[in-house]
Amino acid sequence: MKQSLYATHLNRNARLLKIKKAEAVMLPRLFCICDLGY
C-alpha cells in the first residue's frame, strides 16, 4: 500500500514537472508573439 502511494506521488510530481517545462517553453513564445504584435 505504501509503495503504491509513493508511486502515485512520483507520477504526480513528474506530471507537474512536465507542465512546468511546457510553460517554460510556451511563455517565451507568447512574449515573442506579443513583441511582434506591437
PDB file of C-alpha atoms in Angstrom:
ATOM      1  CA  MET A   1       0.000   0.000   0.000  1.00  0.00           C
ATOM      2  CA  LYS A   2       2.743   2.440   0.965  1.00  0.00           C
ATOM      3  CA  GLN A   3       4.622   1.673  -2.246  1.00  0.00           C
ATOM      4  CA  SER A   4       1.644   2.426  -4.487  1.00  0.00           C
ATOM      5  CA  LEU A   5       1.060   5.740  -2.719  1.00  0.00           C
ATOM      6  CA  TYR A   6       4.693   6.627  -3.290  1.00  0.00           C
ATOM      7  CA  ALA A   7       4.377   5.666  -6.962  1.00  0.00           C
ATOM      8  CA  THR A   8       1.319   7.880  -7.472  1.00  0.00           C
ATOM      9  CA  HIS A   9       3.173  10.687  -5.682  1.00  0.00           C
ATOM     10  CA  LEU A  10       6.106  10.324  -8.094  1.00  0.00           C
ATOM     11  CA  ASN A  11       3.740  10.244 -11.060  1.00  0.00           C
ATOM     12  CA  ARG A  12       2.064  13.437  -9.882  1.00  0.00           C
ATOM     13  CA  ASN A  13       5.438  15.152  -9.468  1.00  0.00           C
ATOM     14  CA  ALA A  14       6.503  14.049 -12.947  1.00  0.00           C
ATOM     15  CA  ARG A  15       3.277  15.444 -14.403  1.00  0.00           C
ATOM     16  CA  LEU A  16       3.803  18.768 -12.622  1.00  0.00           C
ATOM     17  CA  LEU A  17       7.369  18.954 -13.921  1.00  0.00           C
ATOM     18  CA  LYS A  18       6.145  18.294 -17.453  1.00  0.00           C
ATOM     19  CA  ILE A  19       3.567  21.082 -17.118  1.00  0.00           C
ATOM     20  CA  LYS A  20       6.219  23.448 -15.755  1.00  0.00           C
ATOM     21  CA  LYS A  21       8.541  22.574 -18.641  1.00  0.00           C
ATOM     22  CA  ALA A  22       5.739  23.196 -21.132  1.00  0.00           C
ATOM     23  CA  GLU A  23       5.045  26.580 -19.525  1.00  0.00           C
ATOM     24  CA  ALA A  24       8.743  27.461 -19.589  1.00  0.00           C
ATOM     25  CA  VAL A  25       8.770  26.727 -23.318  1.00  0.00           C
ATOM     26  CA  MET A  26       5.463  28.435 -24.088  1.00  0.00           C
ATOM     27  CA  LEU A  27       5.931  31.656 -22.113  1.00  0.00           C
ATOM     28  CA  PRO A  28       8.890  32.996 -24.158  1.00  0.00           C
ATOM     29  CA  ARG A  29       6.975  32.150 -27.335  1.00  0.00           C
ATOM     30  CA  LEU A  30       3.962  34.097 -26.099  1.00  0.00           C
ATOM     31  CA  PHE A  31       6.181  37.082 -25.293  1.00  0.00           C
ATOM     32  CA  CYS A  32       7.745  36.879 -28.761  1.00  0.00           C
ATOM     33  CA  ILE A  33       4.282  36.848 -30.337  1.00  0.00           C
ATOM     34  CA  CYS A  34       3.317  39.873 -28.232  1.00  0.00           C
ATOM     35  CA  ASP A  35       6.503  41.691 -29.269  1.00  0.00           C
ATOM     36  CA  LEU A  36       5.780  41.008 -32.932  1.00  0.00           C
ATOM     37  CA  GLY A  37       2.194  42.217 -32.467  1.00  0.00           C
ATOM     38  CA  TYR A  38       3.298  45.692 -31.414  1.00  0.00           C
TER      39      TYR A  38
END
